[in-house]
């Protein structure tokens, strides 16, 4: 058994050990399983949001993009960092104080039932896309790390088994404590790899001299239009406020203040990873100019010594674990809270409710694995999927800051417009003058929201905040 395999096996064993350690807590009820008993402190909030953010798109996906466009790819993580900080300043505390569990629940509480249904459907689609991408990146990592044991598809299957298994066992407690290990491993591995890979390549000047002409590869503003970079920031700020992953983490906080502080700290932790992975993608362009861009980061790391490569690629895989577990848990929460308990079996017992969550996670995990076998570029697909949260964020912000403009049917029509808008964007190229789908989505959703305010005369009730000591 080689060193890289030993490192990965030890890491997997540690994750399952943590999950079984917290299983007794998770089994105490749905609040413990889904929201860690609403007892997470600022550090666990911070590592959870960092683990959620630093996944396939933020590591392998950024390196894949940097292989083509250079250092500017790192702005993707900077955008995620801004999203987490804005979430902390604007929404995390409010969501915790409102005592809701999901955005669809929030929609029904202040709008209507059909708003809850359509937002739940939209969020499940978003999380399915994101989960599928974690399998894609996990397969790339394992296939590069241990090609004698894993094919690309085999690596995806093993990744799915681990992601689903950990989530089934311990819920948010499992995700939270595992993320402490994962985040430490991610930073240690990527930092070491950057230093070692630059040294292995003869320094930054030697790397620059071997890159293709025509692009300033180390200029963070070259290679990607500024409108696209700004679009990333809008996408990440948008999704950080209403995607179920961040919402679930915020709802697991001890109180509103803890939620705010944890997200701000998490935002600071997220920022550096993107530019470090972009650097590794650029080095991949020099060392392996003919490979698939998706394999750029794994290939560069594999050129290092066995212990360094094993640790770093385990760290990259850890990034996928941390993201996938939170997203899978969110998918289970949405189905169980907003569909099963609300419409199918309102009187379900708490023990049965936990079992329904676990069965949902298993089903979503299997379905999204099939999606992964048919996925395209990681970063492009991720951004398109996250853009679907625009309508939800639009409704949330109007509700909190301008409730006088909100009407009973605003949530439904705005969410429907946002979902249909993505379809229209794909089939009407003339709209692409806006350069990024997020601009079109925000423009469309705001217009629809304001039109509904004119024609629907039924107001919503003003949201109430329940602060806790």
XYZ file of C-alpha atoms in Angstrom:
469
model
C 0.000 0.000 0.000
C 1.555 3.326 -1.059
C 1.870 6.439 1.094
C -0.853 8.404 -0.719
C -3.391 5.623 -0.225
C -2.517 5.309 3.471
C -3.086 9.063 3.965
C -6.485 8.969 2.235
C -7.584 5.868 4.160
C -6.560 7.454 7.481
C -8.460 10.623 6.606
C -11.603 8.658 5.689
C -11.345 6.650 8.909
C -11.026 9.860 10.933
C -14.127 11.357 9.300
C -16.195 8.265 10.036
C -14.831 8.133 13.604
C -15.984 11.728 14.161
C -19.370 10.929 12.625
C -19.956 7.904 14.858
C -18.736 9.916 17.872
C -21.496 12.507 17.373
C -24.157 10.016 16.240
C -25.644 9.756 19.720
C -26.256 13.511 19.692
C -27.688 13.472 16.186
C -30.086 10.659 17.109
C -31.714 12.717 19.873
C -34.092 14.409 17.459
C -34.500 16.373 14.253
C -33.218 19.634 15.775
C -29.974 17.888 16.786
C -29.598 16.069 13.461
C -30.436 18.965 11.144
C -29.258 21.986 13.164
C -26.805 20.601 15.751
C -29.330 21.501 18.450
C -28.843 25.177 17.505
C -25.706 25.128 19.670
C -22.905 25.958 17.193
C -20.410 28.581 18.388
C -18.638 31.157 16.165
C -15.664 28.897 15.397
C -17.857 26.000 14.280
C -19.986 28.430 12.245
C -16.802 29.779 10.620
C -15.344 26.381 9.703
C -18.731 25.208 8.460
C -19.160 28.119 6.052
C -15.495 27.808 5.024
C -15.958 24.099 4.414
C -19.097 24.794 2.403
C -17.387 27.471 0.288
C -14.057 25.745 -0.280
C -15.226 22.806 -2.333
C -14.881 21.611 -5.914
C -15.353 24.992 -7.572
C -13.076 26.827 -5.139
C -10.120 24.457 -5.560
C -10.150 22.167 -8.590
C -12.541 24.465 -10.462
C -10.480 27.603 -9.850
C -7.297 25.822 -10.942
C -9.162 24.553 -14.022
C -10.125 28.129 -14.893
C -6.647 29.507 -14.110
C -5.177 26.928 -16.500
C -7.016 28.907 -19.210
C -7.150 32.529 -17.983
C -4.517 32.965 -15.252
C -4.601 34.469 -11.763
C -7.942 36.239 -12.283
C -9.664 32.902 -11.617
C -8.910 33.445 -7.909
C -11.579 36.130 -7.697
C -14.158 33.335 -7.490
C -13.138 32.632 -3.875
C -12.847 36.330 -3.103
C -16.462 36.601 -4.227
C -17.435 33.734 -1.889
C -15.579 35.525 0.908
C -17.589 38.687 0.261
C -20.787 36.636 0.212
C -20.069 35.123 3.635
C -19.204 38.505 5.166
C -22.315 40.184 3.718
C -24.397 37.251 4.949
C -22.961 37.838 8.420
C -23.591 41.564 8.378
C -27.025 41.540 6.737
C -28.860 38.230 7.068
C -27.328 35.521 9.291
C -28.426 37.068 12.570
C -31.865 37.920 11.219
C -32.466 34.372 9.974
C -31.449 32.965 13.357
C -33.652 35.492 15.181
C -36.663 34.676 12.960
C -36.487 31.037 14.113
C -37.028 29.554 10.654
C -35.315 26.455 9.270
C -35.447 27.036 5.514
C -36.097 29.867 3.082
C -39.258 28.097 1.800
C -40.563 28.050 5.398
C -39.779 31.770 5.581
C -41.709 32.314 2.334
C -44.848 30.576 3.604
C -44.652 32.330 6.953
C -44.768 35.761 5.364
C -46.218 35.069 1.888
C -48.201 31.997 0.786
C -48.022 28.224 0.363
C -47.266 28.225 -3.357
C -44.253 30.473 -2.662
C -42.945 27.805 -0.309
C -43.398 25.018 -2.852
C -41.734 26.746 -5.806
C -38.783 27.976 -3.724
C -38.258 24.465 -2.325
C -38.168 23.040 -5.861
C -35.696 25.705 -6.980
C -33.383 25.148 -4.017
C -33.368 21.367 -4.471
C -32.286 21.883 -8.101
C -29.509 24.246 -7.012
C -28.192 21.848 -4.377
C -28.351 18.924 -6.772
C -26.091 20.796 -9.196
C -23.598 21.692 -6.470
C -23.518 18.172 -5.014
C -22.917 16.661 -8.451
C -19.891 18.896 -8.893
C -18.358 17.652 -5.638
C -18.475 14.104 -7.038
C -16.888 15.310 -10.285
C -14.002 16.953 -8.475
C -13.658 14.053 -6.041
C -13.304 11.656 -8.967
C -10.616 13.834 -10.559
C -8.662 13.978 -7.305
C -8.742 10.256 -6.517
C -7.997 9.274 -10.122
C -4.919 11.512 -10.125
C -3.792 10.541 -6.649
C -4.248 6.802 -6.998
C -4.655 5.903 -10.697
C -3.773 2.288 -9.970
C -6.825 2.034 -7.706
C -9.339 4.515 -9.143
C -10.635 5.481 -12.540
C -12.258 8.921 -12.870
C -15.722 7.360 -12.564
C -14.632 4.976 -9.801
C -13.303 7.931 -7.814
C -16.662 9.652 -8.182
C -18.463 6.594 -6.823
C -16.141 6.283 -3.814
C -16.537 10.013 -3.136
C -20.314 9.609 -3.189
C -20.188 6.697 -0.728
C -18.106 8.703 1.761
C -20.061 11.945 1.364
C -23.424 10.247 1.793
C -22.253 7.971 4.602
C -20.879 10.747 6.797
C -23.993 12.869 6.349
C -26.351 9.976 7.098
C -24.592 9.161 10.352
C -24.123 12.476 12.128
C -26.024 15.256 10.363
C -24.864 18.819 11.035
C -22.916 17.733 14.120
C -20.863 15.427 11.902
C -20.354 18.123 9.277
C -19.415 20.751 11.849
C -16.764 18.780 13.729
C -15.378 17.160 10.568
C -14.896 20.601 9.061
C -12.397 21.506 11.779
C -10.163 18.715 10.500
C -10.927 19.437 6.856
C -10.240 23.191 6.974
C -6.916 22.705 8.777
C -5.938 20.036 6.256
C -7.000 22.202 3.302
C -4.895 25.182 4.342
C -1.854 23.159 5.345
C -1.909 21.143 2.129
C -2.512 23.971 -0.338
C 0.018 26.333 1.277
C 2.705 23.666 1.256
C 1.926 22.701 -2.325
C 2.213 26.286 -3.558
C 5.628 26.755 -1.956
C 6.901 23.363 -3.124
C 5.485 23.653 -6.661
C 6.982 27.118 -7.219
C 10.332 25.916 -5.938
C 10.086 22.750 -8.082
C 9.442 24.924 -11.156
C 12.432 27.208 -10.558
C 10.583 30.209 -9.117
C 7.913 32.589 -10.374
C 10.169 34.153 -13.017
C 10.916 30.751 -14.534
C 7.206 29.907 -14.547
C 6.334 33.222 -16.241
C 8.981 32.666 -18.932
C 7.420 29.330 -19.947
C 3.787 30.459 -20.151
C 2.136 31.046 -23.551
C 2.410 34.602 -24.861
C -0.572 36.885 -25.286
C -1.799 36.981 -21.665
C -0.357 38.443 -18.472
C -0.983 35.275 -16.487
C -0.129 36.782 -13.081
C -2.273 39.909 -13.485
C -5.416 39.342 -11.362
C -7.429 41.575 -13.709
C -6.324 40.016 -17.012
C -7.993 37.096 -18.747
C -11.517 37.629 -17.391
C -13.701 40.682 -18.156
C -14.333 42.903 -15.138
C -18.077 42.505 -15.687
C -17.716 38.741 -15.191
C -15.706 39.184 -11.978
C -18.310 41.608 -10.637
C -20.928 39.069 -11.687
C -19.216 36.436 -9.529
C -19.426 38.765 -6.529
C -23.125 39.374 -7.139
C -23.755 35.618 -7.533
C -21.936 34.721 -4.315
C -23.477 37.480 -2.231
C -26.862 36.495 -3.638
C -26.564 32.784 -2.896
C -24.882 33.220 0.502
C -28.040 34.882 1.805
C -30.627 32.318 0.710
C -29.026 29.032 -0.422
C -29.966 26.297 2.051
C -26.347 25.507 3.007
C -25.574 28.940 4.527
C -29.117 29.231 5.915
C -28.814 25.868 7.679
C -25.487 26.867 9.209
C -26.924 30.197 10.399
C -29.934 28.416 11.920
C -27.569 26.097 13.812
C -25.941 28.997 15.683
C -26.439 29.544 19.423
C -27.942 32.969 18.804
C -28.062 35.822 16.281
C -24.769 37.398 17.410
C -22.932 34.086 17.081
C -24.314 33.628 13.560
C -23.104 37.094 12.516
C -19.617 36.711 13.967
C -19.143 33.186 12.649
C -19.958 34.166 9.067
C -17.638 37.175 9.155
C -14.766 35.029 10.468
C -15.539 32.389 7.852
C -15.413 35.000 5.095
C -11.893 35.970 6.135
C -10.817 32.308 6.089
C -12.213 31.726 2.586
C -10.406 34.576 0.787
C -6.817 33.287 0.254
C -7.610 29.807 -1.088
C -8.715 30.929 -4.553
C -5.532 32.750 -5.506
C -3.391 29.919 -4.132
C -5.274 27.388 -6.269
C -5.091 29.740 -9.256
C -1.312 29.763 -8.874
C -1.288 25.967 -8.934
C -3.436 26.040 -12.085
C -0.918 28.355 -13.781
C 1.928 26.031 -12.811
C -0.104 23.189 -14.305
C -0.203 25.082 -17.605
C 3.603 25.058 -17.649
C 4.181 21.516 -16.435
C 1.307 19.770 -18.269
C 0.250 21.909 -21.257
C -1.788 19.167 -22.986
C -3.913 17.718 -20.173
C -7.586 18.283 -19.410
C -7.853 21.548 -17.469
C -9.885 19.797 -14.741
C -6.803 17.730 -13.862
C -4.434 20.718 -13.617
C -4.339 20.985 -9.835
C -4.190 17.235 -9.070
C -1.403 16.729 -11.627
C 0.755 19.540 -10.215
C 0.428 18.223 -6.693
C 1.223 14.667 -7.767
C 4.581 15.873 -9.058
C 5.617 16.593 -5.451
C 7.012 14.078 -2.935
C 4.606 11.305 -1.823
C 3.843 12.676 1.649
C 3.220 16.207 0.336
C 1.128 15.004 -2.582
C -0.875 12.592 -0.455
C -1.585 15.195 2.221
C -2.501 17.923 -0.261
C -4.755 15.817 -2.433
C -6.421 14.459 0.697
C -6.946 18.134 1.599
C -8.536 18.821 -1.786
C -10.755 15.831 -1.325
C -11.540 17.142 2.164
C -12.794 20.315 0.518
C -15.293 18.266 -1.440
C -16.326 16.309 1.660
C -17.014 19.479 3.642
C -19.136 21.013 0.887
C -21.024 17.895 -0.150
C -22.045 16.938 3.396
C -23.609 20.333 4.108
C -25.383 20.436 0.749
C -26.746 16.891 1.105
C -28.002 17.721 4.571
C -29.660 20.844 3.198
C -31.410 18.848 0.491
C -32.750 16.450 3.110
C -33.976 19.351 5.230
C -35.804 20.970 2.327
C -37.659 17.820 1.364
C -38.480 16.757 4.914
C -39.484 20.192 6.243
C -41.051 21.826 3.203
C -42.636 18.882 1.405
C -42.964 15.751 3.560
C -43.850 17.287 6.925
C -45.772 20.202 5.449
C -47.904 18.354 2.889
C -47.540 14.565 3.203
C -47.412 13.761 6.925
C -47.815 16.839 9.188
C -48.192 14.668 12.313
C -44.995 12.664 11.779
C -43.148 11.754 14.985
C -39.710 13.214 15.552
C -37.966 9.819 15.344
C -39.691 9.065 12.068
C -38.807 12.547 10.843
C -35.080 11.897 11.336
C -35.418 8.644 9.361
C -37.159 10.510 6.508
C -34.263 12.967 6.416
C -31.748 10.150 6.159
C -33.694 8.403 3.392
C -33.925 11.695 1.483
C -30.185 12.257 1.777
C -29.562 8.771 0.418
C -31.912 9.337 -2.531
C -30.500 12.772 -3.374
C -26.977 11.390 -3.150
C -27.706 8.644 -5.685
C -29.547 10.964 -8.093
C -26.816 13.621 -8.005
C -24.177 10.995 -8.700
C -25.959 10.363 -12.000
C -25.900 14.140 -12.633
C -22.147 14.127 -12.028
C -21.565 11.586 -14.773
C -23.020 14.143 -17.208
C -21.601 17.405 -15.831
C -19.610 19.971 -17.815
C -16.985 22.452 -16.553
C -17.021 22.776 -12.772
C -16.874 26.542 -12.375
C -19.256 27.388 -15.239
C -21.853 24.894 -14.039
C -21.537 26.041 -10.413
C -22.066 29.717 -11.229
C -25.103 28.942 -13.394
C -26.648 26.856 -10.622
C -26.034 29.448 -7.910
C -27.600 32.167 -10.064
C -30.949 30.493 -9.385
C -30.897 31.933 -5.849
C -31.382 35.476 -7.194
C -35.167 35.405 -6.858
C -34.987 34.044 -3.303
C -32.528 36.699 -2.194
C -34.542 39.428 -3.884
C -37.658 38.394 -1.949
C -35.757 38.026 1.332
C -34.160 41.489 1.127
C -37.448 43.199 0.246
C -39.124 41.360 3.139
C -36.552 42.446 5.705
C -35.785 45.971 4.498
C -38.880 47.072 2.505
C -41.878 45.038 3.739
C -44.242 47.770 2.565
C -43.583 46.729 -1.038
C -44.222 43.034 -0.361
C -47.459 41.346 -1.382
C -48.874 37.914 -0.669
C -47.994 36.524 -4.127
C -44.597 38.274 -4.497
C -42.554 35.212 -3.512
C -44.253 32.891 -5.986
C -44.152 35.128 -9.057
C -40.605 36.390 -8.428
C -39.258 32.857 -7.919
C -41.078 31.592 -11.011
C -39.668 34.477 -13.052
C -36.152 33.724 -11.788
C -36.360 30.053 -12.762
C -37.813 30.790 -16.205
C -35.259 33.564 -16.690
C -32.399 31.058 -16.667
C -34.115 29.078 -19.419
C -34.682 32.214 -21.488
C -31.029 33.205 -21.034
C -29.899 29.908 -22.521
C -32.083 30.204 -25.631
C -31.950 33.972 -26.362
C -28.327 34.897 -27.155
C -29.266 38.564 -27.624
C -29.584 38.851 -23.836
C -25.892 38.037 -23.423
C -25.032 41.681 -24.039
C -25.263 41.851 -20.221
C -22.168 39.541 -20.109
C -23.379 37.502 -17.131
C -26.663 35.785 -16.332
C -26.707 37.242 -12.803
C -27.267 40.765 -14.167
C -30.249 39.567 -16.172
C -31.615 37.628 -13.197
C -31.477 40.580 -10.798
C -33.010 42.969 -13.330
C -35.818 40.519 -14.113
C -36.582 39.636 -10.484
C -36.704 43.243 -9.274
C -39.012 44.242 -12.149
C -41.365 41.316 -11.508
C -41.367 41.966 -7.750
C -42.333 45.629 -8.267
C -45.001 44.755 -10.849
C -46.616 42.341 -8.365
C -46.583 45.147 -5.778
C -48.752 47.205 -8.129
C -51.366 44.569 -9.001
C -51.595 42.508 -5.778
C -53.150 44.534 -2.954
C -52.743 41.908 -0.189
C -49.817 42.898 2.091
C -47.684 40.539 4.132
C -47.247 40.715 7.872
C -44.072 42.401 9.074
C -41.332 39.903 10.066
C -40.722 39.500 13.787
C -37.257 39.035 15.279
C -36.856 36.902 18.394
C -33.505 37.750 19.945
C -32.049 35.317 22.498
C -29.739 35.819 25.447
